[in-house]
Structure formats: structure tokens, C-alpha cells
Coordinates of C-alpha atoms and ligand atoms in Angstrom, one line a residue:
M192 CA -168.5 -144.5 71.4
N193 CA -166.5 -141.1 69.9
L194 CA -168.3 -140.4 66.9
I195 CA -166.0 -138.2 65.3
N196 CA -163.4 -140.9 65.1
E197 CA -165.9 -143.1 62.9
I198 CA -166.2 -140.0 60.6
S199 CA -162.7 -139.4 60.7
D200 CA -162.2 -142.6 59.3
S201 CA -165.1 -142.9 56.5
D202 CA -165.2 -139.1 55.5
P203 CA -162.0 -137.0 56.2
E204 CA -163.3 -134.1 54.5
I205 CA -166.8 -133.8 56.6
A206 CA -165.0 -134.7 60.0
Q207 CA -162.3 -132.0 59.2
A208 CA -165.3 -129.4 58.8
I209 CA -166.6 -130.5 62.3
R210 CA -163.5 -130.1 63.9
N211 CA -163.1 -126.4 62.3
E212 CA -166.5 -125.5 63.7
L213 CA -165.7 -126.8 67.1
S214 CA -162.8 -124.4 66.8
R215 CA -164.9 -121.8 65.7
Q216 CA -167.6 -121.9 68.4
E217 CA -164.7 -122.6 71.3
Q218 CA -162.3 -119.7 69.9
G219 CA -165.3 -116.8 69.5
V220 CA -168.4 -115.7 71.7
E221 CA -171.6 -116.6 70.1
L222 CA -174.0 -113.7 70.3
I223 CA -177.0 -114.5 68.0
P224 CA -179.6 -114.7 70.6
S225 CA -181.2 -117.7 68.9
E226 CA -178.6 -120.0 69.3
N227 CA -177.2 -122.1 72.3
N228 CA -174.6 -124.8 73.2
V229 CA -176.5 -127.8 74.1
S230 CA -174.9 -130.2 76.5
K231 CA -173.2 -133.4 75.6
A232 CA -176.2 -135.8 76.9
V233 CA -178.5 -133.6 74.3
L234 CA -175.6 -133.9 71.6
Q235 CA -175.3 -137.7 72.2
A236 CA -179.2 -138.2 72.4
M237 CA -179.4 -136.6 68.9
G238 CA -176.8 -138.4 67.3
S239 CA -178.7 -141.7 68.6
I240 CA -180.1 -145.1 66.8
F241 CA -183.4 -143.4 67.0
T242 CA -182.7 -141.8 63.6
N243 CA -183.1 -144.7 62.2
K244 CA -186.8 -145.2 62.8
Y245 CA -190.1 -144.3 61.4
S246 CA -193.0 -143.4 63.4
E247 CA -196.2 -141.8 61.9
G248 CA -199.1 -141.1 64.5
Y249 CA -198.6 -140.4 68.5
P250 CA -197.9 -142.5 71.2
G251 CA -200.2 -145.9 71.4
K252 CA -201.5 -144.9 67.4
R253 CA -199.0 -145.4 65.1
Y254 CA -198.8 -146.8 61.8
Y255 CA -195.9 -149.2 61.6
G256 CA -194.4 -151.6 63.8
G257 CA -191.7 -151.4 66.8
Q258 CA -192.7 -148.3 68.5
E259 CA -192.3 -149.6 72.2
F260 CA -189.5 -147.5 72.9
V261 CA -190.1 -144.2 70.6
D262 CA -193.5 -144.2 72.6
V263 CA -191.4 -144.2 75.9
I264 CA -189.3 -141.0 74.7
E265 CA -192.2 -139.1 73.2
G266 CA -194.3 -139.7 76.3
I267 CA -191.4 -138.4 78.6
A268 CA -190.7 -135.7 76.4
I269 CA -194.7 -134.7 76.4
A270 CA -194.8 -135.1 80.4
R271 CA -191.8 -133.3 80.6
A272 CA -192.8 -130.1 78.6
K273 CA -196.2 -130.4 80.7
N274 CA -194.5 -130.3 83.6
L275 CA -192.3 -127.3 82.6
F276 CA -194.7 -125.0 80.9
G277 CA -197.9 -126.2 82.9
A278 CA -199.4 -127.0 79.4
Q279 CA -202.6 -129.2 79.2
H280 CA -201.6 -130.4 75.8
V281 CA -198.3 -130.8 73.8
N282 CA -197.0 -131.9 70.5
V283 CA -193.6 -132.4 70.2
Q284 CA -193.2 -133.5 66.2
P285 CA -192.7 -130.3 64.7
Y286 CA -189.6 -130.3 62.8
S287 CA -188.9 -126.7 63.7
G288 CA -190.3 -122.9 64.6
S289 CA -191.4 -122.2 61.1
P290 CA -193.4 -126.0 60.5
A291 CA -195.0 -125.5 64.0
N292 CA -196.4 -121.9 63.4
H293 CA -197.6 -123.3 60.0
A294 CA -199.6 -125.9 61.7
V295 CA -201.0 -123.4 63.9
F296 CA -202.5 -121.2 60.9
F297 CA -203.1 -124.9 59.5
A298 CA -205.4 -125.8 62.4
L299 CA -207.1 -122.4 63.6
L300 CA -207.6 -120.1 60.0
E301 CA -209.0 -120.6 56.6
H302 CA -207.8 -119.7 53.4
K303 CA -207.2 -115.7 53.7
D304 CA -208.6 -115.2 57.1
K305 CA -207.4 -112.2 58.9
F306 CA -204.9 -112.2 62.0
L307 CA -202.8 -109.8 63.5
G308 CA -199.1 -110.2 63.5
F309 CA -195.8 -108.2 64.8
S310 CA -194.4 -106.9 61.5
L311 CA -190.7 -108.5 60.7
T312 CA -189.6 -104.9 60.6
S313 CA -190.4 -104.2 64.1
G314 CA -189.3 -107.5 65.6
G315 CA -191.6 -110.0 64.3
H316 CA -190.9 -113.6 62.7
L317 CA -191.3 -114.3 59.0
T318 CA -193.8 -116.5 59.9
H319 CA -195.8 -114.1 61.9
G320 CA -197.2 -112.3 58.5
S321 CA -194.6 -111.0 56.4
P322 CA -195.7 -111.2 52.8
V323 CA -193.0 -113.2 51.2
N324 CA -193.9 -115.9 53.8
F325 CA -196.8 -118.6 53.5
S326 CA -198.4 -116.5 56.7
G327 CA -198.9 -113.4 54.6
R328 CA -199.5 -114.6 51.2
E329 CA -202.5 -117.3 52.1
Y330 CA -203.8 -115.4 55.1
Q331 CA -204.6 -111.6 55.4
C332 CA -202.1 -110.3 58.0
I333 CA -202.6 -107.1 59.3
P334 CA -199.5 -105.8 60.8
Y335 CA -198.9 -104.1 64.2
E336 CA -195.5 -102.1 64.6
V337 CA -193.6 -100.5 67.8
D338 CA -194.4 -97.3 68.6
K339 CA -191.9 -94.8 66.6
E340 CA -191.0 -92.7 69.6
T341 CA -190.6 -95.4 72.5
E342 CA -189.8 -98.2 70.1
L343 CA -191.8 -100.4 72.6
L344 CA -195.2 -102.0 71.6
D345 CA -198.3 -99.8 72.2
M346 CA -200.8 -101.8 73.5
D347 CA -203.5 -99.3 73.0
E348 CA -202.9 -99.4 69.6
I349 CA -203.1 -103.0 69.3
R350 CA -206.5 -103.2 70.9
K351 CA -207.6 -100.3 68.4
L352 CA -206.3 -102.1 65.6
A353 CA -207.8 -105.2 66.6
V354 CA -211.1 -103.5 67.6
R355 CA -211.4 -102.3 63.9
E356 CA -210.1 -105.3 62.1
K357 CA -211.8 -108.0 63.9
P358 CA -209.2 -110.5 63.3
K359 CA -209.7 -114.2 63.7
M360 CA -206.3 -114.8 65.6
I361 CA -203.7 -112.6 67.2
V362 CA -199.7 -113.3 67.2
S363 CA -197.9 -112.7 70.1
G364 CA -194.0 -113.2 70.1
F365 CA -190.8 -112.0 68.6
T366 CA -187.2 -112.6 67.3
A367 CA -186.1 -109.2 67.8
Y368 CA -187.5 -107.0 70.7
P369 CA -185.6 -106.5 73.3
R370 CA -188.3 -106.0 76.1
K371 CA -191.0 -107.9 78.0
I372 CA -194.2 -108.9 76.6
D373 CA -197.6 -108.6 78.5
F374 CA -199.4 -111.8 77.3
K375 CA -202.5 -110.9 79.7
E376 CA -203.0 -108.0 77.7
F377 CA -202.8 -109.5 74.3
Q378 CA -205.4 -112.1 75.9
D379 CA -207.7 -109.5 77.1
I380 CA -207.6 -107.8 73.5
C381 CA -207.8 -111.4 72.1
D382 CA -211.2 -111.7 74.5
E383 CA -212.8 -108.6 73.4
V384 CA -212.8 -109.3 69.8
G385 CA -213.1 -112.7 70.0
A386 CA -209.8 -113.9 68.7
Y387 CA -207.8 -116.7 69.1
H388 CA -204.6 -115.9 70.8
F389 CA -201.5 -117.5 69.3
S390 CA -198.1 -117.1 71.2
D391 CA -194.5 -117.8 69.5
I392 CA -191.9 -117.8 72.4
S393 CA -189.4 -119.6 70.5
H394 CA -187.0 -117.0 71.7
I395 CA -187.7 -116.8 75.4
S396 CA -188.9 -120.4 76.4
G397 CA -185.7 -121.0 78.1
L398 CA -186.6 -117.7 80.0
V399 CA -190.4 -118.7 80.6
A400 CA -188.9 -122.3 81.8
G401 CA -186.6 -120.6 84.0
K402 CA -189.4 -118.1 85.5
A403 CA -187.3 -115.1 83.9
H404 CA -190.2 -114.0 81.9
E405 CA -193.7 -114.2 82.2
S406 CA -195.6 -117.0 80.8
P407 CA -198.3 -117.0 77.8
V408 CA -199.5 -120.5 78.5
P409 CA -202.4 -119.8 81.3
Y410 CA -203.8 -117.3 78.9
A411 CA -202.9 -118.2 75.0
D412 CA -205.0 -120.7 73.0
V413 CA -201.9 -122.1 71.2
V414 CA -198.2 -121.4 72.1
T415 CA -194.9 -122.4 69.9
T416 CA -191.9 -122.6 70.7
T417 CA -188.3 -123.9 69.0
T418 CA -186.4 -126.0 71.4
H419 CA -183.1 -125.1 70.6
K420 CA -182.7 -121.4 71.6
S421 CA -182.7 -120.2 75.2
L422 CA -184.3 -123.6 76.2
R423 CA -181.3 -125.1 75.1
G424 CA -182.4 -128.4 73.5
P425 CA -181.9 -130.0 69.8
R426 CA -183.4 -128.1 66.6
G427 CA -186.9 -128.8 66.8
A428 CA -190.1 -127.5 68.3
M429 CA -193.4 -128.3 70.3
I430 CA -197.0 -126.6 70.2
M431 CA -198.9 -126.4 73.4
C432 CA -202.5 -125.6 73.8
K433 CA -205.5 -125.8 75.4
E434 CA -207.3 -128.8 75.5
K435 CA -210.8 -127.4 74.4
D436 CA -211.7 -124.7 71.6
R437 CA -213.2 -121.8 73.3
L438 CA -214.1 -120.4 69.7
H439 CA -215.6 -123.6 68.7
D440 CA -219.3 -122.2 68.5
K441 CA -217.9 -118.7 66.8
Y442 CA -215.7 -120.4 64.4
H443 CA -216.3 -124.0 63.6
S444 CA -219.2 -126.4 62.7
E445 CA -220.0 -129.3 65.3
S446 CA -218.5 -131.8 63.7
K447 CA -214.8 -129.8 64.1
K448 CA -212.6 -131.4 66.7
N449 CA -211.3 -129.9 69.9
L450 CA -208.1 -127.8 70.0
A451 CA -205.7 -130.3 70.9
Q452 CA -207.0 -132.4 68.5
L453 CA -206.9 -129.8 65.6
I454 CA -203.5 -129.0 66.4
D455 CA -202.4 -132.9 66.2
S456 CA -203.9 -133.5 63.3
A457 CA -202.3 -130.4 61.7
I458 CA -199.2 -131.8 62.2
F459 CA -199.9 -135.0 61.2
P460 CA -201.2 -135.9 58.6
G461 CA -202.0 -132.6 57.7
L462 CA -198.4 -131.1 57.4
Q463 CA -195.8 -133.6 58.2
G464 CA -194.6 -137.4 57.9
G465 CA -193.0 -139.2 60.6
P466 CA -191.5 -137.1 63.6
H467 CA -187.7 -137.0 63.7
D468 CA -187.4 -139.7 67.1
H469 CA -183.6 -139.0 67.6
T470 CA -184.8 -135.1 67.8
T471 CA -187.7 -135.9 70.3
A472 CA -185.1 -137.9 72.5
A473 CA -182.8 -135.0 72.7
M474 CA -185.6 -132.7 73.3
A475 CA -186.4 -135.1 76.3
V476 CA -183.2 -134.7 77.7
A477 CA -182.9 -130.9 77.3
L478 CA -186.6 -130.6 79.2
G479 CA -185.5 -132.9 81.9
E480 CA -182.3 -130.5 82.3
A481 CA -184.9 -127.7 82.3
L482 CA -186.7 -129.2 84.9
K483 CA -183.6 -128.9 87.1
P484 CA -183.4 -126.2 89.8
D485 CA -180.2 -124.9 88.2
F486 CA -182.0 -123.8 85.2
K487 CA -183.7 -121.1 87.0
E488 CA -180.3 -119.5 87.9
Y489 CA -179.4 -120.2 84.2
A490 CA -182.2 -118.3 83.0
S491 CA -182.0 -115.1 85.3
Q492 CA -177.9 -115.1 84.6
I493 CA -179.2 -115.0 80.8
V494 CA -180.7 -111.7 81.6
R495 CA -178.3 -110.0 84.3
N496 CA -175.7 -110.8 81.3
S497 CA -177.8 -109.2 78.9
R498 CA -178.6 -105.9 81.1
A499 CA -174.5 -106.0 82.0
M500 CA -173.7 -105.9 78.1
A501 CA -176.3 -103.5 77.3
D502 CA -175.3 -100.9 79.9
E503 CA -171.7 -101.6 78.7
L504 CA -172.4 -100.8 75.3
M505 CA -174.5 -97.5 75.9
K506 CA -171.7 -96.3 78.3
N507 CA -169.3 -96.4 75.1
G508 CA -171.6 -94.5 73.5
I509 CA -173.7 -97.1 71.4
K510 CA -177.6 -96.6 70.8
L511 CA -179.8 -99.5 71.6
V512 CA -183.5 -99.9 70.2
T513 CA -185.8 -99.1 73.7
N514 CA -182.6 -97.8 75.4
G515 CA -181.7 -101.4 76.9
T516 CA -183.2 -104.9 77.7
D517 CA -185.7 -106.5 79.8
N518 CA -184.5 -109.8 78.2
H519 CA -181.8 -112.1 76.7
L520 CA -181.5 -109.4 73.2
I521 CA -180.2 -106.5 72.4
L522 CA -180.5 -104.6 69.3
I523 CA -177.9 -102.0 68.4
D524 CA -179.2 -98.9 66.1
L525 CA -176.4 -97.9 64.0
R526 CA -178.0 -95.1 62.7
P527 CA -176.7 -92.6 65.2
I528 CA -173.1 -93.4 64.5
G529 CA -173.7 -93.0 60.8
L530 CA -173.9 -96.3 59.8
T531 CA -177.8 -96.4 58.3
G532 CA -177.7 -99.8 56.3
K533 CA -174.2 -101.0 57.2
G534 CA -175.4 -103.8 59.5
K535 CA -173.4 -106.4 57.4
L536 CA -170.2 -104.1 57.6
V537 CA -170.3 -104.6 61.2
Q538 CA -171.2 -108.0 61.3
D539 CA -168.7 -108.9 59.4
A540 CA -165.9 -106.7 61.4
L541 CA -167.1 -108.5 64.6
D542 CA -166.7 -111.8 62.7
K543 CA -163.1 -111.1 62.1
A544 CA -162.6 -110.6 66.0
G545 CA -164.5 -114.0 67.1
I546 CA -167.6 -112.3 68.1
T547 CA -170.8 -113.9 66.1
A548 CA -173.6 -111.4 65.8
N549 CA -176.7 -111.1 63.3
K550 CA -177.0 -107.9 61.2
N551 CA -180.7 -107.1 61.6
T552 CA -183.6 -104.5 61.1
V553 CA -184.4 -101.7 63.2
P554 CA -187.8 -100.4 63.9
Y555 CA -188.8 -98.2 61.1
E556 CA -185.9 -99.5 58.9
P557 CA -184.5 -97.0 56.4
S558 CA -182.6 -99.6 54.5
T559 CA -183.1 -103.2 53.5
P560 CA -183.5 -106.2 55.6
F561 CA -179.9 -107.2 53.6
N562 CA -178.4 -104.4 54.4
P563 CA -179.9 -103.0 57.9
S564 CA -179.0 -100.7 60.1
G565 CA -178.8 -102.9 62.9
I566 CA -177.1 -105.8 64.7
R567 CA -178.8 -108.1 67.1
L568 CA -177.0 -109.9 70.0
G569 CA -178.0 -112.1 72.8
T570 CA -176.6 -113.9 75.8
P571 CA -178.1 -117.4 75.8
A572 CA -175.0 -119.3 74.5
V573 CA -172.3 -117.1 76.5
T574 CA -174.2 -117.8 79.7
T575 CA -174.0 -121.8 79.2
R576 CA -170.7 -121.3 78.8
G577 CA -170.3 -119.9 82.4
M578 CA -169.7 -116.1 81.7
K579 CA -170.7 -113.9 84.0
E580 CA -171.2 -109.9 84.1
S581 CA -167.5 -108.9 84.1
E582 CA -167.2 -111.1 81.0
M583 CA -170.2 -109.1 79.2
K584 CA -168.3 -105.8 79.8
V585 CA -165.4 -107.3 78.1
I586 CA -167.2 -108.2 75.2
G587 CA -169.2 -104.9 75.0
E588 CA -166.5 -102.6 75.1
S589 CA -165.2 -104.7 72.1
I590 CA -168.2 -104.5 70.2
A591 CA -168.8 -100.5 70.7
K592 CA -164.9 -100.1 69.6
I593 CA -165.7 -102.0 66.5
A594 CA -169.1 -100.8 65.9
K595 CA -167.7 -97.2 65.7
A596 CA -164.5 -98.0 63.9
P597 CA -165.5 -101.3 61.6
E598 CA -163.2 -100.7 58.9
D599 CA -160.1 -99.8 61.5
E600 CA -158.0 -103.5 61.4
S601 CA -156.0 -102.3 64.7
V602 CA -159.2 -102.2 66.4
I603 CA -160.4 -105.6 65.1
S604 CA -156.8 -106.9 66.3
R605 CA -157.3 -105.6 69.8
A606 CA -160.9 -106.7 70.3
K607 CA -159.9 -110.4 68.8
S608 CA -157.1 -110.9 71.0
A609 CA -159.3 -109.8 74.1
I610 CA -161.9 -112.4 72.9
A611 CA -159.5 -115.2 72.7
E612 CA -158.0 -114.2 76.1
L613 CA -161.6 -114.6 77.9
T614 CA -162.7 -118.0 75.4
K615 CA -159.5 -119.8 76.9
K616 CA -160.6 -119.3 80.1
F617 CA -164.4 -121.0 79.3
P618 CA -163.6 -124.1 77.0
L619 CA -166.6 -125.5 75.4
Y620 CA -167.2 -129.4 75.9
P621 CA -164.4 -129.9 77.8
G622 CA -163.0 -133.3 77.9
M623 CA -164.9 -134.3 74.9
G624 CA -162.0 -135.4 72.4
I625 CA -163.7 -134.5 69.3
L626 CA -160.3 -133.1 68.5
K627 CA -158.7 -135.9 68.3
Ligands
DSN993 N1 -183.8 -117.8 62.7 C1 -184.3 -117.5 63.8 C2 -183.9 -116.2 64.9 O1 -182.3 -116.0 64.8 O2 -184.5 -115.5 65.6 C3 -185.9 -117.1 63.7 O3 -186.4 -118.1 63.3

């Protein structure tokens, strides 16, 4: 079944937009670190007839009839996630990362409870306590920052902050931090102050699954991840947690449930209605792919590619936050080349050359989040396309040239030709026929 042909007949406008988006994805390089290119099998599961079903509840305990096959896919998704990450309990129903994180707050904290989260401008996520998000409005966030000099997380400072503030929860995880996180140290601090450890591995879950990054699962009480970033699945999320609530006696009355039940009931009926079963089917397929041996090679190639691109950028005079990377992500600091607050200018210039990236704050950002001084890059999608270190050098050199002259059309045009040449050799979805 070629679904695009169906759309072409029924809704030519949308069909054309899909074709245009495919060309954009095919002819450019996708460097937004939270994006990826899913397999055709994942796309097909996502577009399957499971989109027709409602299934409030959990496998074996649903509120509507006709659940025998939904229970199969949800059961397989859970079993594969447990196997891949070594988790005791998994919930695959969160609609996406923010709802998953919301459920963790809802399950573990009471209104205005205090927690420690990585500040947005230093590399955290909105849901880690930003004042404009539910997490910063409904709860009391004490933000931690990176060290001003090294731009690295300073675990001694985080420990001191935790000892002083006595939070009920500490969040580990990020959206814009190019280095490894020591989850065991976070857990030690949580143990010392009697706090829950909530780890958000949305960005690095593919690296964790592929053993290219340490896992928080053996330590943290709760771990969330989106499934569409380095994990290369559909847009969705999962929550992994320990069965038992190790802080039950400190924070809950006898009547409260164990951790797994707290999380499940926070998702449904606490915050969500019926799960998106077509997403669950696609998630099961993606988790099956991540369990195959070649996913390990994929994960380590993501990091090798990231390092190669970082080296090329630095060789060409570009300053990177922390002067390098350990993971899939690179953060360019535009301030030393006189472009403070000009992230949007550079993002737009890269776009014209077929390089998709995003403007981003840098630690201790002197400008605003809408006009920040950084550019965030990542290698999960280009690695999926089969690109390796030599291609990263071409891309890195093009980015460096554009960053240094974002208004020079001849520089942009030369970079565009180099990128077009490169992408021709790495077709996206070959043989899919969706351009017919
Ligand atoms: N929007 C995601 C990212 O780009 O990192 C986080 O939710």
C-alpha cells in the first residue's frame, strides 16, 4: 500500500507538502540533535490501522472492548524496553517527552515541593524547572548551572546545593550539554540528601541503548525518554522506573502505592486518556531494531561522527562549548567570532545551504533565548543515513565557513553545492516511491 498515492487522490495539497518535505530532508543534512530518520518499518507501523483504536487502561485491564491485539503490541513494546534498558517497570503510553516528565512530577511531588533541575540556559529542558513551564510554576525549582570556566557540570557544587536546599527530587539530564553525565554521582547525592533521582535521557537514550553512554537505569528511581531522538523511533515517550518506592516511608503515607503504580496512575487516569496505539506499535518496532547487534555500531558511530565534526569546526577557528563533545551533540559559541545574539542569523544562513540546525543559548547567555549566541548540532540523523567521519569533515568545514560569514551569499552558495554533492550519495528512503 503506497499511502502517498491515496493522499494524492484525496488531498493533493497535503500530498504535495509531504513530497516537498521529503525533498527537503533528502537534499539537506539534518543536524538538529533531537531529530532522526526512522526506518520504513517504523513509518509503516505509525501509519497503521492501530490509529483507529481506543484503549484506556493497561494490558489485561482496559476500559473498552476489542483489546486483544493492542495488548499484544503494548506487551511487546514493554518487554523490549525492559530488555534493552534493563528496567524493572516500563510505561510506554506518554504522548511525548513533556507529558512523560509531567507525570513524574505528578507522581512524586506535591504542589510547591522543592527540586533541583538543570537550568534551561545552561543546557536543561523546559520541563526541568523553567519558570515559564508547569515544572517551574507548580513546583519550586532550584536550578543548577555549569561551571563558568569549564562549562562542565560541577558535581561538588550540585552536592553543596542539594545539601543546603534538601530537595525532594533531583533531575539529571539535558537537551544541550555536549558531555557525559555521571549518573552514579547524581544518585550518590540523592542518597545523601534523601531525594528521588529522576533522570531524563531523551537525547541520549539511543547512545545508552547502544552502550555508547553510561545508563542511569541501574541507579535512578525514574528515567524518562522520548523515543524519536537518538533511539530512532516514533514521536512518543516512555517512563522506566523501579518497582518499589525506596523513599516511601519518608514521603508517603501507608496507603500510597509503590513507585510503578504511582507512575502508571499518574499517566492514566492522572494526566492522559487513551494511549496512541499506532505510536505504541511503531515504538515496539523501533525497540526491536535497537535490540539488534548493529544498533551498537550505530550508537558508537554517532559519537565518532560528532567528535569528527567537532574537531573540524575547532580546526576552522570555531569555539565549542566545553571545547568538544563526548556524545551526539555539539554546541557552537558564536560570541568569540563577534556574533553575540546572532544565532538566528547563522541558523538561517545554514538553512539556505541545506544544513538544518537550531539556534541555542550558550551557558550564561548574555542575549535572549529567541536571539541566542549559540548553534546546536547533532549527528544521529546523518549517521542513520550512513555518513561517516569523512562526510563530517565536509559538513563541519561548511558550517565553519558560514558561521564566520553568515551574510556572504557566495560562501553560502559554495556550501550548498558541497552539501548537495554529499547528500546525493546518501539517499533517504531509497525505493520508497513516495515521490510518485
Ligand atoms: N525539543 C527537544 C530538543 O530539541 O531537544 C527537547 O524537547
